[in-house]
Coordinates of C-alpha atoms in Angstrom, one line a residue:
P85 CA 8.3 -65.0 19.8
G86 CA 11.5 -66.2 21.3
E87 CA 13.5 -65.0 18.3
A88 CA 11.5 -61.8 17.7
P89 CA 10.1 -60.7 21.2
E90 CA 7.4 -58.1 20.8
E91 CA 8.9 -55.3 23.1
R92 CA 12.1 -55.3 21.1
V93 CA 10.3 -55.4 17.7
I94 CA 8.1 -52.4 18.6
R95 CA 11.0 -50.5 20.3
D96 CA 13.8 -51.0 18.0
Y97 CA 11.9 -51.1 14.5
D98 CA 9.5 -48.9 12.6
I99 CA 6.7 -51.3 13.4
N100 CA 3.5 -50.2 15.2
D101 CA 1.8 -53.5 15.9
Y102 CA 2.7 -57.1 16.7
K103 CA 0.4 -60.1 16.0
N104 CA 1.0 -63.7 16.7
K105 CA 0.1 -66.3 14.1
T106 CA -2.8 -67.5 16.1
E107 CA -4.5 -64.0 15.9
L108 CA -4.3 -63.7 12.2
T109 CA -7.9 -64.4 11.6
A110 CA -10.2 -62.8 8.7
M111 CA -11.8 -60.5 11.3
R112 CA -8.5 -59.3 12.8
L113 CA -7.4 -58.6 9.2
K114 CA -10.4 -56.5 8.5
T115 CA -9.9 -54.8 11.9
S116 CA -6.3 -53.9 11.0
M117 CA -7.4 -52.7 7.5
Y118 CA -9.9 -50.3 9.0
A119 CA -7.5 -49.1 11.6
A120 CA -4.9 -48.4 9.0
L121 CA -7.2 -46.5 6.6
R122 CA -8.5 -44.5 9.5
A123 CA -4.9 -43.6 10.6
Y124 CA -4.0 -42.8 7.0
R125 CA -7.1 -40.5 6.9
D126 CA -6.1 -38.7 10.1
I127 CA -2.5 -38.3 8.7
R128 CA -4.0 -36.7 5.5
L129 CA -6.2 -34.6 7.6
I130 CA -3.2 -33.2 9.7
E131 CA -1.2 -32.8 6.6
R132 CA -3.9 -30.6 5.0
H133 CA -4.2 -28.5 8.2
R134 CA -0.4 -28.1 8.1
Q135 CA -0.4 -26.9 4.4
G136 CA -3.3 -24.7 5.1
L137 CA -1.5 -23.1 7.9
E138 CA 1.5 -22.6 5.8
K139 CA -0.6 -20.9 3.3
I140 CA -2.0 -18.6 6.0
I141 CA 1.4 -17.7 7.1
S142 CA 2.4 -17.1 3.6
A143 CA -0.7 -14.9 3.0
T144 CA 0.5 -12.6 5.8
T145 CA 3.7 -11.5 3.8
E146 CA 1.4 -10.7 1.0
F147 CA -1.0 -8.7 3.1
I148 CA 2.0 -6.8 4.7
E149 CA 3.1 -5.7 1.3
C150 CA -0.4 -4.1 0.5
D151 CA -0.5 -0.3 0.6
T152 CA -4.1 0.2 -0.5
L153 CA -7.5 -1.3 0.2
P154 CA -7.8 -2.4 -3.5
Q155 CA -4.5 -4.3 -3.2
F156 CA -5.6 -5.7 0.1
A157 CA -9.0 -6.8 -1.4
S158 CA -7.3 -8.6 -4.3
A159 CA -4.8 -10.4 -2.0
I160 CA -7.8 -11.6 0.1
L161 CA -9.4 -13.2 -3.0
N162 CA -6.0 -14.7 -4.3
Q163 CA -5.2 -16.2 -0.9
I164 CA -8.7 -17.7 -0.3
S165 CA -8.5 -19.2 -3.8
V166 CA -5.1 -20.7 -2.8
L167 CA -6.4 -21.9 0.6
L168 CA -9.3 -23.8 -0.9
A169 CA -7.4 -24.9 -3.9
I170 CA -10.2 -23.7 -6.3
E171 CA -10.4 -21.0 -9.1
T172 CA -11.5 -17.4 -7.9
S173 CA -14.4 -17.7 -10.4
D174 CA -15.8 -20.6 -8.3
I175 CA -16.2 -18.7 -5.1
I176 CA -18.3 -15.8 -3.8
C177 CA -16.2 -13.9 -1.3
C178 CA -16.4 -10.7 0.4
A179 CA -15.0 -8.8 3.4
I180 CA -17.3 -6.3 5.3
T181 CA -15.9 -3.7 7.7
R182 CA -17.3 -0.9 10.0
D183 CA -15.7 1.5 12.4
V184 CA -17.9 0.9 15.6
K185 CA -16.6 4.0 17.4
S186 CA -17.5 6.4 14.5
G187 CA -20.7 4.7 13.7
N188 CA -20.0 4.5 10.0
Q189 CA -22.0 2.3 7.6
Y190 CA -20.6 -1.2 6.7
K191 CA -18.6 -1.1 3.5
I192 CA -17.3 -3.8 1.4
L193 CA -13.5 -4.3 1.2
A194 CA -13.3 -7.1 -1.1
T195 CA -13.6 -9.1 -3.5
N196 CA -15.9 -10.5 -6.1
L197 CA -18.5 -8.0 -4.7
Q198 CA -16.0 -5.1 -4.4
G199 CA -17.4 -1.5 -4.7
K200 CA -21.1 -2.5 -3.8
S201 CA -22.9 -1.5 -0.8
L202 CA -24.3 -4.2 1.6
S203 CA -27.8 -3.5 0.4
T204 CA -26.9 -4.4 -3.3
I205 CA -25.5 -7.8 -2.9
P206 CA -27.5 -10.9 -3.5
A207 CA -30.2 -11.4 -1.0
K208 CA -29.1 -14.7 0.3
V209 CA -25.5 -13.4 1.0
Q210 CA -26.8 -10.4 2.6
T211 CA -29.1 -12.5 4.9
R212 CA -26.1 -14.6 6.0
I213 CA -23.9 -11.7 6.6
E214 CA -26.5 -9.7 8.5
E215 CA -27.0 -12.8 10.8
A216 CA -23.4 -12.9 11.8
L217 CA -23.4 -9.2 12.4
N218 CA -26.5 -9.3 14.6
Q219 CA -25.2 -12.5 16.5
H220 CA -21.7 -11.2 16.8
S221 CA -20.6 -14.8 16.0
N222 CA -19.5 -17.0 13.3
I223 CA -22.1 -19.0 11.3
Q224 CA -21.6 -21.6 8.6
G225 CA -23.5 -23.9 6.4
S226 CA -22.6 -26.8 4.1
D227 CA -21.4 -24.6 1.3
Y228 CA -20.7 -21.2 3.0
F229 CA -18.7 -19.8 6.0
V230 CA -19.1 -16.3 7.6
S231 CA -16.7 -15.2 10.1
Y232 CA -17.4 -12.3 12.5
F233 CA -14.4 -10.6 14.3
T234 CA -13.5 -7.3 15.9
T235 CA -10.1 -5.6 16.2
R236 CA -8.5 -3.6 19.1
R237 CA -9.1 -0.3 17.3
G238 CA -12.9 -1.0 17.2
M239 CA -13.3 -2.3 13.6
E240 CA -16.1 -4.8 13.2
N241 CA -15.4 -7.2 10.4
V242 CA -17.1 -10.1 8.5
L243 CA -15.6 -12.5 6.0
Y244 CA -18.1 -14.3 3.8
V245 CA -17.0 -17.2 1.7
A246 CA -19.2 -19.7 -0.4
K247 CA -18.5 -22.0 -3.3
N248 CA -20.6 -24.3 -5.5
E249 CA -20.0 -27.5 -3.6
P250 CA -20.0 -28.2 0.1
L251 CA -17.0 -26.9 2.3
E252 CA -15.1 -29.6 4.0
P253 CA -14.7 -29.3 7.8
V254 CA -11.0 -28.6 7.4
Q255 CA -11.9 -25.8 5.1
H256 CA -14.2 -24.3 7.7
H257 CA -11.4 -24.4 10.3
L258 CA -8.8 -22.9 8.1
L259 CA -11.2 -20.1 7.0
S260 CA -11.8 -19.3 10.6
F261 CA -7.9 -18.9 11.2
F262 CA -7.6 -17.0 8.0
A263 CA -10.3 -14.5 8.9
N264 CA -8.4 -13.6 12.1
N265 CA -5.4 -13.0 9.9
I266 CA -7.3 -10.6 7.7
A267 CA -8.4 -8.6 10.7
V268 CA -5.0 -8.1 12.1
S269 CA -3.7 -7.2 8.6
H270 CA -6.5 -4.9 7.8
E271 CA -5.9 -3.0 11.1
N272 CA -2.1 -2.7 10.4
L273 CA -3.1 -1.3 6.8
K274 CA -5.4 1.3 8.5
L275 CA -2.6 2.2 10.9
R276 CA -0.2 2.5 7.9
E277 CA -2.7 4.7 6.1
V278 CA -2.9 7.2 9.2
I279 CA 0.8 7.3 9.4
R280 CA 1.1 8.1 5.8
D281 CA -1.7 10.8 5.9
S282 CA 0.0 12.4 8.8
Q283 CA 3.3 12.4 7.1
R284 CA 1.6 14.1 4.0
E285 CA -0.2 16.7 6.1
L286 CA 3.1 17.5 8.0
S287 CA 4.8 18.0 4.7
Y288 CA 1.9 20.3 3.5
I289 CA 2.1 22.2 6.8
I290 CA 5.7 22.8 6.6
G291 CA 5.6 23.8 2.9
E292 CA 2.7 26.1 3.5
A293 CA 4.4 27.9 6.4
V294 CA 7.3 28.7 3.9
E295 CA 4.5 30.0 1.5
L296 CA 2.9 32.1 4.1
R297 CA 6.2 33.8 5.1
S298 CA 6.9 34.4 1.3
K299 CA 3.5 35.7 0.8
E300 CA 2.6 32.9 -1.8
T301 CA -1.0 31.9 -1.4
G302 CA -3.2 29.4 -3.2
S303 CA -1.8 26.1 -2.0
H304 CA 1.3 26.1 -4.3
V305 CA 2.9 23.2 -2.5
R306 CA -0.2 21.0 -2.7
R307 CA -0.5 21.6 -6.3
V308 CA 3.2 20.9 -6.9
A309 CA 2.8 17.6 -5.0
H310 CA -0.2 16.8 -7.2
I311 CA 1.5 17.6 -10.5
S312 CA 4.7 15.9 -9.5
A313 CA 3.0 12.6 -8.7
L314 CA 1.1 12.7 -12.0
L315 CA 4.4 13.5 -14.0
A316 CA 6.2 10.7 -12.1
R317 CA 3.6 8.2 -13.1
H318 CA 3.7 9.3 -16.8
Y319 CA 7.4 9.2 -16.7
G320 CA 7.2 5.5 -15.9
L321 CA 8.2 5.6 -12.2
P322 CA 6.4 2.9 -9.9
D323 CA 3.4 4.0 -8.0
N324 CA 5.3 3.8 -4.6
E325 CA 8.1 6.1 -5.9
A326 CA 5.5 8.5 -7.3
E327 CA 3.7 8.6 -4.0
M328 CA 7.0 9.2 -2.2
I329 CA 7.8 12.2 -4.5
K330 CA 4.3 13.5 -3.8
L331 CA 5.0 13.3 -0.1
A332 CA 8.4 14.8 -0.3
S333 CA 7.9 17.6 -2.8
P334 CA 6.1 20.1 -0.5
L335 CA 9.6 20.5 1.2
H336 CA 11.2 21.8 -2.0
D337 CA 11.5 25.3 -0.7
V338 CA 11.8 24.8 3.0
G339 CA 15.3 26.4 2.8
K340 CA 13.7 29.7 2.2
V341 CA 13.2 30.0 6.0
A342 CA 16.9 31.0 6.0
I343 CA 16.4 34.0 3.5
P344 CA 15.9 37.4 4.9
D345 CA 12.3 38.8 4.4
L346 CA 13.6 41.9 2.4
I347 CA 15.2 39.6 -0.2
L348 CA 12.4 36.9 -0.1
N349 CA 9.5 39.2 -0.6
K350 CA 11.1 41.9 -2.9
P351 CA 8.6 42.9 -5.4
G352 CA 11.1 43.8 -8.1
P353 CA 14.2 42.0 -9.7
H354 CA 16.9 40.9 -7.4
T355 CA 20.5 42.3 -7.7
N356 CA 23.3 40.0 -8.3
E357 CA 24.1 40.0 -4.6
E358 CA 20.4 39.4 -3.7
R359 CA 20.2 36.5 -6.2
Q360 CA 23.2 34.8 -4.8
I361 CA 21.6 35.0 -1.2
M362 CA 18.4 33.7 -2.6
Q363 CA 20.0 30.8 -4.3
T364 CA 21.4 29.6 -1.0
H365 CA 17.9 28.3 -0.2
A366 CA 18.6 25.0 -1.9
K367 CA 21.6 24.2 0.1
A368 CA 19.9 25.4 3.2
G369 CA 16.8 23.1 2.7
F370 CA 19.1 20.2 2.0
D371 CA 21.2 20.8 5.2
M372 CA 17.9 21.0 7.3
L373 CA 16.5 17.6 5.9
R374 CA 19.5 15.4 5.2
K375 CA 20.3 14.5 8.7
S376 CA 16.9 12.7 9.1
D377 CA 16.7 8.9 8.8
N378 CA 13.1 9.1 7.5
P379 CA 13.0 8.3 3.8
I380 CA 10.5 10.9 3.0
L381 CA 12.8 13.6 4.5
Q382 CA 15.8 12.1 2.8
L383 CA 14.0 12.4 -0.6
G384 CA 12.8 15.9 0.5
A385 CA 16.5 16.9 1.0
T386 CA 17.4 15.8 -2.5
I387 CA 14.5 17.6 -4.0
A388 CA 15.3 20.7 -2.1
H389 CA 18.9 20.6 -3.2
E390 CA 18.3 19.8 -6.9
H391 CA 15.0 21.4 -8.0
H392 CA 16.9 24.4 -9.4
E393 CA 19.5 22.3 -11.2
C394 CA 19.2 22.6 -15.1
W395 CA 19.3 19.9 -17.7
D396 CA 22.1 21.7 -19.6
G397 CA 24.3 22.3 -16.3
S398 CA 23.5 25.8 -15.9
G399 CA 21.5 25.5 -12.7
Y400 CA 22.4 25.8 -9.1
P401 CA 23.9 24.9 -6.5
N402 CA 26.1 22.2 -8.1
G403 CA 25.6 22.8 -11.9
L404 CA 24.6 19.0 -12.3
V405 CA 23.9 17.9 -15.9
K406 CA 21.1 15.7 -17.4
N407 CA 20.7 12.4 -15.5
A408 CA 23.2 13.4 -12.7
I409 CA 20.1 15.2 -11.3
S410 CA 17.7 12.8 -9.7
A411 CA 14.5 12.0 -11.4
A412 CA 12.7 13.4 -8.3
G413 CA 14.7 16.7 -8.8
R414 CA 13.9 17.0 -12.4
I415 CA 10.3 16.3 -11.9
V416 CA 9.7 18.7 -9.1
A417 CA 11.6 21.3 -11.1
V418 CA 9.0 21.1 -13.9
A419 CA 6.1 21.0 -11.6
D420 CA 7.2 24.0 -9.5
V421 CA 8.0 26.2 -12.4
F422 CA 4.8 25.2 -14.2
D423 CA 2.5 26.1 -11.3
A424 CA 4.5 29.1 -10.3
L425 CA 4.2 30.7 -13.9
G426 CA 0.4 30.1 -13.7
S427 CA 0.1 31.8 -10.3
K428 CA 0.2 35.4 -9.2
R429 CA 3.3 36.2 -7.2
C430 CA 4.6 39.4 -5.4
Y431 CA 7.0 40.0 -8.1
K432 CA 4.8 39.0 -11.2
G433 CA 1.4 38.3 -12.5
S434 CA 0.1 34.9 -13.7
W435 CA 1.0 33.9 -17.3
S436 CA -1.4 32.6 -19.8
E437 CA -1.4 29.0 -20.9
T438 CA 0.0 30.1 -24.4
Q439 CA 3.0 31.9 -22.6
I440 CA 3.6 28.9 -20.4
R441 CA 3.7 26.5 -23.3
E442 CA 6.1 28.8 -25.3
Y443 CA 8.3 29.0 -22.2
F444 CA 8.6 25.3 -21.6
T445 CA 9.0 24.6 -25.4
E446 CA 12.0 27.1 -25.4
Q447 CA 13.6 25.6 -22.3
R448 CA 13.2 22.1 -23.4
G449 CA 16.6 20.4 -23.2
K450 CA 18.0 23.4 -21.5
K451 CA 16.4 24.1 -18.1
F452 CA 14.2 21.0 -18.2
D453 CA 14.3 17.3 -18.9
P454 CA 13.0 17.2 -22.6
R455 CA 11.0 14.1 -21.9
L456 CA 9.3 15.6 -19.0
V457 CA 8.5 18.8 -20.9
D458 CA 6.8 16.6 -23.6
L459 CA 4.8 14.8 -21.0
L460 CA 3.8 18.1 -19.4
L461 CA 2.7 19.7 -22.7
A462 CA 0.9 16.5 -23.9
N463 CA -1.1 15.8 -20.6
F464 CA -1.6 19.0 -18.7
T465 CA -3.3 22.4 -18.9
T466 CA -3.2 25.4 -16.5

């Protein structure tokens, strides 16, 4: 003890206990072993909590990137599988939601049971979920966990997880944290959907206002948006780009608000001077939209500017050639003309399907991207 005083040993070295030789009995050894094993158990438990919290934080990133409920549902299943360190086939998992304010029925968001109504899932699962809903609280058993939670927007949610063997206490705790994470992420997803729907409707309203002024009826801009999105997907563009084109394409003719009514609604052919004035709508639409920082309006500006450009360079306003025209501009050009030819206008009647097919075949590689024409003729009818 004189050469290795207890205070100095504990303070200066990575040593947590100090025993004199007289204390080293068999009982003391057993006590030390039990204490060490329990300390190791606690350290492992803390480490598992830490790893689980890291996985929950990581899951937030995946949830943020989800744009649709099916993607969100898939992310829930994947992340719970990671959190519990088991295969997705070894768990039963579903997330239930209901808008309390609107009084809607509960619906399943995810996962193994996706697409089923609450009344069609297994009776044992249904009973446990309904118990949590009625009690407005979490319930749990040895092999299952049901978390009940609400959101600020009035959404009632339940997360049910069960597996073929007992859930450990740490797994119950982590699932409780994870359920709250799902609630917030789902609320944010619904908010993004509201914003996206609002943007879509505003684009339609603006486009239809131009239609109304030019006496074009029949929801031309909505059909162009739908056709453009389908063409974009067949063309190989990612779903998010196709959706952007769908949102922006209704703005393709917004520049027509700058065209005088006498020219815009003239029933007969335009004179050269009138045609030149009419062609200014592409540049006018571009100038209206390009100053915005909104990506949809930015894409709308590009589409408005380029949807009258031609594959062979004979279009306007800049005579762009082939791939110098943006993919969105080329796609909307095809969709716009396809729908216009099949619709009655103030200056013409609607064309037959045969006439439309002949026109696009003739203009393939001239006015239109040849690949887009092939996709149109192979997949669409009037």
